[in-house]
mmCIF file with all atom_site columns, C-alpha atoms in Angstrom:
data_model
loop_
_atom_site.group_PDB
_atom_site.id
_atom_site.type_symbol
_atom_site.label_atom_id
_atom_site.label_alt_id
_atom_site.label_comp_id
_atom_site.label_asym_id
_atom_site.label_entity_id
_atom_site.label_seq_id
_atom_site.pdbx_PDB_ins_code
_atom_site.Cartn_x
_atom_site.Cartn_y
_atom_site.Cartn_z
_atom_site.occupancy
_atom_site.B_iso_or_equiv
_atom_site.pdbx_formal_charge
_atom_site.auth_seq_id
_atom_site.auth_comp_id
_atom_site.auth_asym_id
_atom_site.auth_atom_id
_atom_site.pdbx_PDB_model_num
ATOM 1   C CA . MET A 1 1   ? -57.299 -67.855 -116.343 1.00 39.00 ? 8   MET A CA 1
ATOM 2   C CA . ARG A 1 2   ? -56.431 -64.885 -114.178 1.00 40.00 ? 9   ARG A CA 1
ATOM 3   C CA . LYS A 1 3   ? -54.739 -66.447 -111.221 1.00 39.00 ? 10  LYS A CA 1
ATOM 4   C CA . LEU A 1 4   ? -52.092 -65.178 -108.851 1.00 36.00 ? 11  LEU A CA 1
ATOM 5   C CA . THR A 1 5   ? -49.974 -67.373 -106.667 1.00 37.00 ? 12  THR A CA 1
ATOM 6   C CA . ALA A 1 6   ? -47.567 -67.960 -103.920 1.00 36.00 ? 13  ALA A CA 1
ATOM 7   C CA . VAL A 1 7   ? -47.044 -71.342 -105.530 1.00 41.00 ? 14  VAL A CA 1
ATOM 8   C CA . LEU A 1 8   ? -45.745 -72.283 -108.988 1.00 43.00 ? 15  LEU A CA 1
ATOM 9   C CA . VAL A 1 9   ? -44.348 -74.876 -111.275 1.00 47.00 ? 16  VAL A CA 1
ATOM 10  C CA . LEU A 1 10  ? -40.602 -74.434 -111.767 1.00 46.00 ? 17  LEU A CA 1
ATOM 11  C CA . LEU A 1 11  ? -38.902 -75.781 -114.862 1.00 45.00 ? 18  LEU A CA 1
ATOM 12  C CA . ILE A 1 12  ? -35.672 -77.540 -113.981 1.00 43.00 ? 19  ILE A CA 1
ATOM 13  C CA . VAL A 1 13  ? -32.370 -77.508 -115.827 1.00 40.00 ? 20  VAL A CA 1
ATOM 14  C CA . MET A 1 14  ? -32.357 -81.276 -116.276 1.00 41.00 ? 21  MET A CA 1
ATOM 15  C CA . LEU A 1 15  ? -35.527 -81.184 -118.397 1.00 44.00 ? 22  LEU A CA 1
ATOM 16  C CA . SER A 1 16  ? -34.784 -83.438 -121.367 1.00 44.00 ? 23  SER A CA 1
ATOM 17  C CA . PHE A 1 17  ? -37.160 -84.735 -123.982 1.00 44.00 ? 24  PHE A CA 1
ATOM 18  C CA . VAL A 1 18  ? -34.489 -87.220 -125.074 1.00 49.00 ? 25  VAL A CA 1
ATOM 19  C CA . SER A 1 19  ? -35.344 -89.374 -122.071 1.00 55.00 ? 26  SER A CA 1
ATOM 20  C CA . ALA A 1 20  ? -39.010 -89.359 -123.169 1.00 77.00 ? 27  ALA A CA 1
ATOM 21  C CA . LYS A 1 21  ? -39.940 -89.088 -119.490 1.00 90.00 ? 28  LYS A CA 1
ATOM 22  C CA . LEU A 1 22  ? -40.641 -86.170 -117.202 1.00 94.00 ? 29  LEU A CA 1
ATOM 23  C CA . VAL A 1 23  ? -40.428 -86.451 -113.423 1.00 96.00 ? 30  VAL A CA 1
ATOM 24  C CA . ILE A 1 24  ? -42.414 -84.021 -111.274 1.00 97.00 ? 31  ILE A CA 1
ATOM 25  C CA . TRP A 1 25  ? -42.068 -83.463 -107.550 1.00 97.00 ? 32  TRP A CA 1
ATOM 26  C CA . SER A 1 26  ? -45.268 -82.212 -105.961 1.00 97.00 ? 33  SER A CA 1
ATOM 27  C CA . SER A 1 27  ? -46.956 -82.153 -102.597 1.00 96.00 ? 34  SER A CA 1
ATOM 28  C CA . GLU A 1 28  ? -50.212 -84.043 -102.101 1.00 95.00 ? 35  GLU A CA 1
ATOM 29  C CA . ASN A 1 29  ? -52.640 -81.194 -102.803 1.00 93.00 ? 36  ASN A CA 1
ATOM 30  C CA . GLN A 1 30  ? -51.635 -80.650 -106.430 1.00 94.00 ? 37  GLN A CA 1
ATOM 31  C CA . ILE A 1 31  ? -51.399 -84.298 -107.514 1.00 95.00 ? 38  ILE A CA 1
ATOM 32  C CA . PRO A 1 32  ? -55.019 -84.823 -108.693 1.00 95.00 ? 39  PRO A CA 1
ATOM 33  C CA . ALA A 1 33  ? -54.778 -81.861 -111.077 1.00 95.00 ? 40  ALA A CA 1
ATOM 34  C CA . LEU A 1 34  ? -51.304 -82.873 -112.222 1.00 95.00 ? 41  LEU A CA 1
ATOM 35  C CA . GLU A 1 35  ? -52.428 -86.419 -112.970 1.00 96.00 ? 42  GLU A CA 1
ATOM 36  C CA . LYS A 1 36  ? -55.047 -85.130 -115.387 1.00 96.00 ? 43  LYS A CA 1
ATOM 37  C CA . LEU A 1 37  ? -52.576 -82.777 -117.052 1.00 95.00 ? 44  LEU A CA 1
ATOM 38  C CA . ALA A 1 38  ? -49.998 -85.573 -117.239 1.00 95.00 ? 45  ALA A CA 1
ATOM 39  C CA . ALA A 1 39  ? -52.462 -87.863 -119.003 1.00 96.00 ? 46  ALA A CA 1
ATOM 40  C CA . ASP A 1 40  ? -53.269 -85.172 -121.567 1.00 96.00 ? 47  ASP A CA 1
ATOM 41  C CA . PHE A 1 41  ? -49.564 -84.436 -122.062 1.00 94.00 ? 48  PHE A CA 1
ATOM 42  C CA . GLU A 1 42  ? -48.701 -88.092 -122.595 1.00 95.00 ? 49  GLU A CA 1
ATOM 43  C CA . SER A 1 43  ? -51.556 -88.433 -125.087 1.00 94.00 ? 50  SER A CA 1
ATOM 44  C CA . ASP A 1 44  ? -50.486 -85.359 -127.061 1.00 93.00 ? 51  ASP A CA 1
ATOM 45  C CA . TYR A 1 45  ? -46.717 -85.830 -127.063 1.00 91.00 ? 52  TYR A CA 1
ATOM 46  C CA . GLY A 1 46  ? -46.065 -89.484 -126.250 1.00 92.00 ? 53  GLY A CA 1
ATOM 47  C CA . ILE A 1 47  ? -43.818 -88.516 -123.344 1.00 93.00 ? 54  ILE A CA 1
ATOM 48  C CA . GLN A 1 48  ? -44.297 -90.339 -120.046 1.00 95.00 ? 55  GLN A CA 1
ATOM 49  C CA . VAL A 1 49  ? -44.889 -88.211 -116.946 1.00 96.00 ? 56  VAL A CA 1
ATOM 50  C CA . GLU A 1 50  ? -44.079 -89.568 -113.486 1.00 96.00 ? 57  GLU A CA 1
ATOM 51  C CA . ILE A 1 51  ? -45.457 -87.630 -110.523 1.00 97.00 ? 58  ILE A CA 1
ATOM 52  C CA . GLN A 1 52  ? -43.676 -88.242 -107.232 1.00 97.00 ? 59  GLN A CA 1
ATOM 53  C CA . GLN A 1 53  ? -45.244 -87.047 -103.991 1.00 97.00 ? 60  GLN A CA 1
ATOM 54  C CA . VAL A 1 54  ? -42.872 -85.117 -101.734 1.00 97.00 ? 61  VAL A CA 1
ATOM 55  C CA . ASN A 1 55  ? -43.795 -83.157 -98.616  1.00 97.00 ? 62  ASN A CA 1
ATOM 56  C CA . PHE A 1 56  ? -43.986 -79.490 -99.553  1.00 95.00 ? 63  PHE A CA 1
ATOM 57  C CA . GLY A 1 57  ? -41.536 -78.498 -96.827  1.00 94.00 ? 64  GLY A CA 1
ATOM 58  C CA . ASP A 1 58  ? -38.957 -80.952 -98.181  1.00 97.00 ? 65  ASP A CA 1
ATOM 59  C CA . ILE A 1 59  ? -39.129 -80.190 -101.899 1.00 97.00 ? 66  ILE A CA 1
ATOM 60  C CA . LYS A 1 60  ? -36.658 -77.307 -102.031 1.00 96.00 ? 67  LYS A CA 1
ATOM 61  C CA . SER A 1 61  ? -34.081 -78.811 -99.665  1.00 96.00 ? 68  SER A CA 1
ATOM 62  C CA . LYS A 1 62  ? -34.159 -82.165 -101.465 1.00 96.00 ? 69  LYS A CA 1
ATOM 63  C CA . PHE A 1 63  ? -33.893 -80.454 -104.823 1.00 96.00 ? 70  PHE A CA 1
ATOM 64  C CA . LEU A 1 64  ? -30.930 -78.323 -103.709 1.00 95.00 ? 71  LEU A CA 1
ATOM 65  C CA . THR A 1 65  ? -29.138 -81.556 -102.851 1.00 95.00 ? 72  THR A CA 1
ATOM 66  C CA . ALA A 1 66  ? -30.167 -83.577 -105.903 1.00 95.00 ? 73  ALA A CA 1
ATOM 67  C CA . ALA A 1 67  ? -29.968 -81.011 -108.713 1.00 93.00 ? 74  ALA A CA 1
ATOM 68  C CA . PRO A 1 68  ? -26.218 -80.188 -108.560 1.00 92.00 ? 75  PRO A CA 1
ATOM 69  C CA . ALA A 1 69  ? -25.530 -83.907 -108.994 1.00 91.00 ? 76  ALA A CA 1
ATOM 70  C CA . GLY A 1 70  ? -27.753 -84.057 -112.066 1.00 88.00 ? 77  GLY A CA 1
ATOM 71  C CA . GLU A 1 71  ? -30.428 -85.974 -110.213 1.00 91.00 ? 78  GLU A CA 1
ATOM 72  C CA . GLY A 1 72  ? -33.930 -85.199 -109.048 1.00 91.00 ? 79  GLY A CA 1
ATOM 73  C CA . PRO A 1 73  ? -37.004 -84.060 -111.019 1.00 96.00 ? 80  PRO A CA 1
ATOM 74  C CA . ASP A 1 74  ? -37.485 -82.128 -114.230 1.00 95.00 ? 81  ASP A CA 1
ATOM 75  C CA . ILE A 1 75  ? -40.268 -80.022 -112.719 1.00 95.00 ? 82  ILE A CA 1
ATOM 76  C CA . ILE A 1 76  ? -41.103 -79.056 -109.165 1.00 96.00 ? 83  ILE A CA 1
ATOM 77  C CA . VAL A 1 77  ? -44.172 -77.447 -107.642 1.00 96.00 ? 84  VAL A CA 1
ATOM 78  C CA . GLY A 1 78  ? -42.979 -74.870 -105.150 1.00 94.00 ? 85  GLY A CA 1
ATOM 79  C CA . ALA A 1 79  ? -43.215 -71.332 -103.821 1.00 94.00 ? 86  ALA A CA 1
ATOM 80  C CA . HIS A 1 80  ? -42.382 -68.199 -105.791 1.00 93.00 ? 87  HIS A CA 1
ATOM 81  C CA . ASP A 1 81  ? -39.821 -67.080 -103.224 1.00 92.00 ? 88  ASP A CA 1
ATOM 82  C CA . TRP A 1 82  ? -37.617 -70.052 -104.126 1.00 95.00 ? 89  TRP A CA 1
ATOM 83  C CA . VAL A 1 83  ? -36.871 -68.597 -107.549 1.00 95.00 ? 90  VAL A CA 1
ATOM 84  C CA . GLY A 1 84  ? -33.993 -66.288 -106.639 1.00 91.00 ? 91  GLY A CA 1
ATOM 85  C CA . GLU A 1 85  ? -31.953 -68.901 -104.787 1.00 94.00 ? 92  GLU A CA 1
ATOM 86  C CA . LEU A 1 86  ? -32.493 -71.596 -107.415 1.00 95.00 ? 93  LEU A CA 1
ATOM 87  C CA . ALA A 1 87  ? -31.785 -69.254 -110.320 1.00 94.00 ? 94  ALA A CA 1
ATOM 88  C CA . ILE A 1 88  ? -28.594 -67.886 -108.771 1.00 93.00 ? 95  ILE A CA 1
ATOM 89  C CA . ASN A 1 89  ? -27.359 -71.446 -108.326 1.00 93.00 ? 96  ASN A CA 1
ATOM 90  C CA . GLY A 1 90  ? -28.164 -72.280 -111.943 1.00 93.00 ? 97  GLY A CA 1
ATOM 91  C CA . LEU A 1 91  ? -30.614 -75.011 -110.987 1.00 95.00 ? 98  LEU A CA 1
ATOM 92  C CA . ILE A 1 92  ? -33.621 -73.816 -112.987 1.00 95.00 ? 99  ILE A CA 1
ATOM 93  C CA . GLU A 1 93  ? -34.066 -72.713 -116.581 1.00 94.00 ? 100 GLU A CA 1
ATOM 94  C CA . PRO A 1 94  ? -36.092 -69.679 -117.718 1.00 96.00 ? 101 PRO A CA 1
ATOM 95  C CA . ILE A 1 95  ? -39.372 -70.286 -119.512 1.00 95.00 ? 102 ILE A CA 1
ATOM 96  C CA . PRO A 1 96  ? -38.735 -68.952 -123.040 1.00 93.00 ? 103 PRO A CA 1
ATOM 97  C CA . PHE A 1 97  ? -42.393 -68.508 -123.948 1.00 92.00 ? 104 PHE A CA 1
ATOM 98  C CA . LEU A 1 98  ? -45.622 -68.563 -121.938 1.00 94.00 ? 105 LEU A CA 1
ATOM 99  C CA . PRO A 1 99  ? -48.807 -68.943 -124.011 1.00 92.00 ? 106 PRO A CA 1
ATOM 100 C CA . GLU A 1 100 ? -51.575 -66.518 -123.085 1.00 92.00 ? 107 GLU A CA 1
ATOM 101 C CA . ALA A 1 101 ? -49.270 -64.614 -120.751 1.00 93.00 ? 108 ALA A CA 1
ATOM 102 C CA . ASP A 1 102 ? -51.716 -61.712 -120.797 1.00 93.00 ? 109 ASP A CA 1
ATOM 103 C CA . GLN A 1 103 ? -54.220 -63.900 -118.935 1.00 93.00 ? 110 GLN A CA 1
ATOM 104 C CA . TYR A 1 104 ? -52.068 -63.830 -115.773 1.00 94.00 ? 111 TYR A CA 1
ATOM 105 C CA . TYR A 1 105 ? -51.776 -61.002 -113.295 1.00 92.00 ? 112 TYR A CA 1
ATOM 106 C CA . ASP A 1 106 ? -48.548 -59.082 -113.883 1.00 91.00 ? 113 ASP A CA 1
ATOM 107 C CA . VAL A 1 107 ? -47.740 -59.271 -110.189 1.00 89.00 ? 114 VAL A CA 1
ATOM 108 C CA . ALA A 1 108 ? -47.906 -63.081 -110.378 1.00 92.00 ? 115 ALA A CA 1
ATOM 109 C CA . LEU A 1 109 ? -45.478 -63.266 -113.271 1.00 94.00 ? 116 LEU A CA 1
ATOM 110 C CA . ASP A 1 110 ? -43.204 -60.690 -111.612 1.00 90.00 ? 117 ASP A CA 1
ATOM 111 C CA . ALA A 1 111 ? -43.131 -62.828 -108.469 1.00 91.00 ? 118 ALA A CA 1
ATOM 112 C CA . PHE A 1 112 ? -41.776 -65.773 -110.446 1.00 93.00 ? 119 PHE A CA 1
ATOM 113 C CA . SER A 1 113 ? -39.251 -63.731 -112.420 1.00 92.00 ? 120 SER A CA 1
ATOM 114 C CA . TYR A 1 114 ? -35.603 -63.078 -111.667 1.00 90.00 ? 121 TYR A CA 1
ATOM 115 C CA . GLY A 1 115 ? -33.106 -61.008 -113.649 1.00 86.00 ? 122 GLY A CA 1
ATOM 116 C CA . GLY A 1 116 ? -35.712 -60.287 -116.300 1.00 88.00 ? 123 GLY A CA 1
ATOM 117 C CA . ASN A 1 117 ? -36.485 -63.983 -116.899 1.00 93.00 ? 124 ASN A CA 1
ATOM 118 C CA . LEU A 1 118 ? -39.618 -65.927 -116.025 1.00 96.00 ? 125 LEU A CA 1
ATOM 119 C CA . TYR A 1 119 ? -38.943 -69.180 -114.183 1.00 96.00 ? 126 TYR A CA 1
ATOM 120 C CA . GLY A 1 120 ? -42.373 -70.393 -113.143 1.00 95.00 ? 127 GLY A CA 1
ATOM 121 C CA . VAL A 1 121 ? -46.033 -70.582 -114.085 1.00 94.00 ? 128 VAL A CA 1
ATOM 122 C CA . PRO A 1 122 ? -48.431 -69.302 -111.395 1.00 93.00 ? 129 PRO A CA 1
ATOM 123 C CA . TYR A 1 123 ? -51.626 -71.257 -110.899 1.00 89.00 ? 130 TYR A CA 1
ATOM 124 C CA . THR A 1 124 ? -53.348 -70.057 -107.728 1.00 86.00 ? 131 THR A CA 1
ATOM 125 C CA . VAL A 1 125 ? -53.598 -67.171 -105.296 1.00 77.00 ? 132 VAL A CA 1
ATOM 126 C CA . GLU A 1 126 ? -52.809 -66.923 -101.607 1.00 84.00 ? 133 GLU A CA 1
ATOM 127 C CA . ALA A 1 127 ? -53.860 -63.959 -99.516  1.00 85.00 ? 134 ALA A CA 1
ATOM 128 C CA . ILE A 1 128 ? -54.553 -62.901 -95.951  1.00 89.00 ? 135 ILE A CA 1
ATOM 129 C CA . ALA A 1 129 ? -58.159 -62.651 -94.834  1.00 90.00 ? 136 ALA A CA 1
ATOM 130 C CA . ILE A 1 130 ? -60.009 -61.554 -91.713  1.00 89.00 ? 137 ILE A CA 1
ATOM 131 C CA . ILE A 1 131 ? -62.064 -64.344 -90.166  1.00 92.00 ? 138 ILE A CA 1
ATOM 132 C CA . TYR A 1 132 ? -64.804 -63.260 -87.788  1.00 91.00 ? 139 TYR A CA 1
ATOM 133 C CA . ASN A 1 133 ? -67.271 -64.983 -85.492  1.00 91.00 ? 140 ASN A CA 1
ATOM 134 C CA . LYS A 1 134 ? -70.799 -64.141 -86.666  1.00 90.00 ? 141 LYS A CA 1
ATOM 135 C CA . ASP A 1 135 ? -72.148 -64.810 -83.174  1.00 89.00 ? 142 ASP A CA 1
ATOM 136 C CA . LEU A 1 136 ? -70.089 -61.848 -81.942  1.00 88.00 ? 143 LEU A CA 1
ATOM 137 C CA . VAL A 1 137 ? -69.706 -59.661 -85.032  1.00 89.00 ? 144 VAL A CA 1
ATOM 138 C CA . PHE A 1 138 ? -72.668 -59.316 -87.371  1.00 89.00 ? 145 PHE A CA 1
ATOM 139 C CA . GLU A 1 139 ? -70.923 -57.570 -90.263  1.00 90.00 ? 146 GLU A CA 1
ATOM 140 C CA . ALA A 1 140 ? -67.304 -57.550 -91.351  1.00 91.00 ? 147 ALA A CA 1
ATOM 141 C CA . PRO A 1 141 ? -65.500 -54.227 -90.820  1.00 93.00 ? 148 PRO A CA 1
ATOM 142 C CA . LYS A 1 142 ? -64.674 -52.144 -93.876  1.00 93.00 ? 149 LYS A CA 1
ATOM 143 C CA . THR A 1 143 ? -62.063 -49.873 -92.300  1.00 93.00 ? 150 THR A CA 1
ATOM 144 C CA . ILE A 1 144 ? -59.384 -50.136 -89.633  1.00 93.00 ? 151 ILE A CA 1
ATOM 145 C CA . SER A 1 145 ? -61.453 -47.864 -87.384  1.00 95.00 ? 152 SER A CA 1
ATOM 146 C CA . GLU A 1 146 ? -64.439 -50.197 -87.704  1.00 95.00 ? 153 GLU A CA 1
ATOM 147 C CA . LEU A 1 147 ? -62.179 -53.174 -87.011  1.00 94.00 ? 154 LEU A CA 1
ATOM 148 C CA . GLU A 1 148 ? -60.902 -51.572 -83.817  1.00 95.00 ? 155 GLU A CA 1
ATOM 149 C CA . GLU A 1 149 ? -64.398 -50.580 -82.699  1.00 95.00 ? 156 GLU A CA 1
ATOM 150 C CA . LEU A 1 150 ? -65.828 -54.060 -83.254  1.00 93.00 ? 157 LEU A CA 1
ATOM 151 C CA . ALA A 1 151 ? -62.832 -55.670 -81.553  1.00 93.00 ? 158 ALA A CA 1
ATOM 152 C CA . PHE A 1 152 ? -63.326 -53.547 -78.446  1.00 92.00 ? 159 PHE A CA 1
ATOM 153 C CA . GLU A 1 153 ? -67.055 -54.281 -78.388  1.00 91.00 ? 160 GLU A CA 1
ATOM 154 C CA . ALA A 1 154 ? -66.493 -58.033 -78.639  1.00 89.00 ? 161 ALA A CA 1
ATOM 155 C CA . SER A 1 155 ? -63.760 -58.147 -75.999  1.00 91.00 ? 162 SER A CA 1
ATOM 156 C CA . ASP A 1 156 ? -64.421 -59.237 -72.447  1.00 91.00 ? 163 ASP A CA 1
ATOM 157 C CA . ASP A 1 157 ? -62.791 -61.435 -69.813  1.00 91.00 ? 164 ASP A CA 1
ATOM 158 C CA . GLU A 1 158 ? -63.162 -64.507 -72.032  1.00 91.00 ? 165 GLU A CA 1
ATOM 159 C CA . VAL A 1 159 ? -63.011 -63.122 -75.582  1.00 90.00 ? 166 VAL A CA 1
ATOM 160 C CA . VAL A 1 160 ? -60.114 -61.397 -77.322  1.00 92.00 ? 167 VAL A CA 1
ATOM 161 C CA . GLY A 1 161 ? -61.543 -59.027 -79.910  1.00 92.00 ? 168 GLY A CA 1
ATOM 162 C CA . LEU A 1 162 ? -58.612 -59.174 -82.357  1.00 93.00 ? 169 LEU A CA 1
ATOM 163 C CA . ILE A 1 163 ? -55.767 -61.621 -82.542  1.00 93.00 ? 170 ILE A CA 1
ATOM 164 C CA . TYR A 1 164 ? -53.211 -62.454 -85.219  1.00 93.00 ? 171 TYR A CA 1
ATOM 165 C CA . ALA A 1 165 ? -49.556 -63.507 -85.523  1.00 93.00 ? 172 ALA A CA 1
ATOM 166 C CA . VAL A 1 166 ? -48.173 -60.021 -85.016  1.00 92.00 ? 173 VAL A CA 1
ATOM 167 C CA . GLY A 1 167 ? -44.569 -61.242 -84.896  1.00 90.00 ? 174 GLY A CA 1
ATOM 168 C CA . ASP A 1 168 ? -44.893 -62.734 -88.387  1.00 92.00 ? 175 ASP A CA 1
ATOM 169 C CA . PHE A 1 169 ? -44.183 -59.982 -90.927  1.00 93.00 ? 176 PHE A CA 1
ATOM 170 C CA . TYR A 1 170 ? -46.313 -61.805 -93.494  1.00 91.00 ? 177 TYR A CA 1
ATOM 171 C CA . HIS A 1 171 ? -49.400 -61.044 -91.400  1.00 94.00 ? 178 HIS A CA 1
ATOM 172 C CA . SER A 1 172 ? -48.329 -57.571 -90.270  1.00 95.00 ? 179 SER A CA 1
ATOM 173 C CA . ALA A 1 173 ? -47.256 -56.413 -93.729  1.00 94.00 ? 180 ALA A CA 1
ATOM 174 C CA . PRO A 1 174 ? -50.700 -55.184 -94.890  1.00 93.00 ? 181 PRO A CA 1
ATOM 175 C CA . PHE A 1 175 ? -50.838 -52.626 -92.099  1.00 94.00 ? 182 PHE A CA 1
ATOM 176 C CA . ILE A 1 176 ? -47.345 -51.373 -93.017  1.00 96.00 ? 183 ILE A CA 1
ATOM 177 C CA . LEU A 1 177 ? -47.332 -51.657 -96.801  1.00 95.00 ? 184 LEU A CA 1
ATOM 178 C CA . GLY A 1 178 ? -50.883 -50.347 -97.037  1.00 93.00 ? 185 GLY A CA 1
ATOM 179 C CA . ARG A 1 179 ? -49.694 -47.025 -95.646  1.00 94.00 ? 186 ARG A CA 1
ATOM 180 C CA . GLY A 1 180 ? -46.798 -46.652 -98.043  1.00 96.00 ? 187 GLY A CA 1
ATOM 181 C CA . GLY A 1 181 ? -44.064 -48.635 -96.356  1.00 97.00 ? 188 GLY A CA 1
ATOM 182 C CA . TYR A 1 182 ? -42.049 -51.132 -98.388  1.00 96.00 ? 189 TYR A CA 1
ATOM 183 C CA . ILE A 1 183 ? -39.102 -53.477 -98.021  1.00 95.00 ? 190 ILE A CA 1
ATOM 184 C CA . PHE A 1 184 ? -37.165 -52.680 -101.195 1.00 94.00 ? 191 PHE A CA 1
ATOM 185 C CA . LYS A 1 185 ? -38.166 -50.022 -103.719 1.00 93.00 ? 192 LYS A CA 1
ATOM 186 C CA . GLU A 1 186 ? -39.675 -51.403 -106.903 1.00 86.00 ? 193 GLU A CA 1
ATOM 187 C CA . THR A 1 187 ? -38.225 -49.892 -110.086 1.00 84.00 ? 194 THR A CA 1
ATOM 188 C CA . ALA A 1 188 ? -38.498 -50.654 -113.796 1.00 79.00 ? 195 ALA A CA 1
ATOM 189 C CA . ALA A 1 189 ? -35.188 -52.520 -113.501 1.00 76.00 ? 196 ALA A CA 1
ATOM 190 C CA . GLY A 1 190 ? -36.340 -54.567 -110.527 1.00 76.00 ? 197 GLY A CA 1
ATOM 191 C CA . LEU A 1 191 ? -35.958 -54.155 -106.778 1.00 81.00 ? 198 LEU A CA 1
ATOM 192 C CA . ASP A 1 192 ? -33.515 -51.492 -105.580 1.00 91.00 ? 199 ASP A CA 1
ATOM 193 C CA . VAL A 1 193 ? -31.961 -53.129 -102.521 1.00 91.00 ? 200 VAL A CA 1
ATOM 194 C CA . THR A 1 194 ? -30.291 -49.841 -101.552 1.00 95.00 ? 201 THR A CA 1
ATOM 195 C CA . ASP A 1 195 ? -33.688 -48.152 -101.078 1.00 96.00 ? 202 ASP A CA 1
ATOM 196 C CA . ILE A 1 196 ? -35.335 -49.610 -97.980  1.00 97.00 ? 203 ILE A CA 1
ATOM 197 C CA . GLY A 1 197 ? -38.746 -48.291 -97.023  1.00 97.00 ? 204 GLY A CA 1
ATOM 198 C CA . LEU A 1 198 ? -39.198 -49.658 -93.534  1.00 95.00 ? 205 LEU A CA 1
ATOM 199 C CA . ASN A 1 199 ? -38.481 -46.336 -91.834  1.00 93.00 ? 206 ASN A CA 1
ATOM 200 C CA . ASN A 1 200 ? -40.513 -44.015 -94.045  1.00 96.00 ? 207 ASN A CA 1
ATOM 201 C CA . GLU A 1 201 ? -43.643 -42.199 -92.892  1.00 97.00 ? 208 GLU A CA 1
ATOM 202 C CA . GLY A 1 202 ? -46.017 -44.972 -93.994  1.00 97.00 ? 209 GLY A CA 1
ATOM 203 C CA . ALA A 1 203 ? -44.030 -47.760 -92.386  1.00 97.00 ? 210 ALA A CA 1
ATOM 204 C CA . VAL A 1 204 ? -43.788 -45.846 -89.122  1.00 97.00 ? 211 VAL A CA 1
ATOM 205 C CA . ALA A 1 205 ? -47.534 -45.165 -89.160  1.00 97.00 ? 212 ALA A CA 1
ATOM 206 C CA . GLY A 1 206 ? -48.267 -48.843 -89.735  1.00 96.00 ? 213 GLY A CA 1
ATOM 207 C CA . GLY A 1 207 ? -45.844 -49.897 -87.039  1.00 96.00 ? 214 GLY A CA 1
ATOM 208 C CA . ASN A 1 208 ? -47.399 -47.481 -84.580  1.00 96.00 ? 215 ASN A CA 1
ATOM 209 C CA . LEU A 1 209 ? -50.860 -48.812 -85.414  1.00 96.00 ? 216 LEU A CA 1
ATOM 210 C CA . ILE A 1 210 ? -49.770 -52.366 -84.639  1.00 95.00 ? 217 ILE A CA 1
ATOM 211 C CA . LYS A 1 211 ? -48.015 -51.187 -81.482  1.00 95.00 ? 218 LYS A CA 1
ATOM 212 C CA . SER A 1 212 ? -51.180 -49.455 -80.316  1.00 93.00 ? 219 SER A CA 1
ATOM 213 C CA . TRP A 1 213 ? -53.007 -52.787 -80.357  1.00 91.00 ? 220 TRP A CA 1
#
């Protein structure tokens, strides 16, 4: 399956088949799928799987407290941007082998890698999308110019033609990165934190575009 994610399954240091039991922390949304996988796993390997529901926003903080004491789960379902912190603290183990790795987007596997090691298995994709009101806009814009034109046409005293969380870099990033800006330079050896691309020509152009709105 070719799937990219901002969410993953992290393998934890305490994983031990000696206990013949695996504990998974997951938020509510993933539990139905995990229950089916757990049943198949138990049938194939005879190892019990216990899935514990934890609020997504609490998983990392609870794990950071439990793991150093040798407690907590063997596997967690969490976000790819947790990997660096957990790996640096020695709280997760690399995945030594991923079957059918070529069926995943490289960018997904890169997102869950740190120091040349893969720490998580991506299973879904998250992206930003434009949502438009078909009563006001009959066809989605294909370019920024079309977006601006349609936004102006739809605007009046009661309707705002374009609105988004401009102060959240996650939502503003496409307009900056799409023009050649970047946070840290990507190299074959990983991110070069000494090469920051938030003041290059593309980043400035994207920032000026946002400012013009």
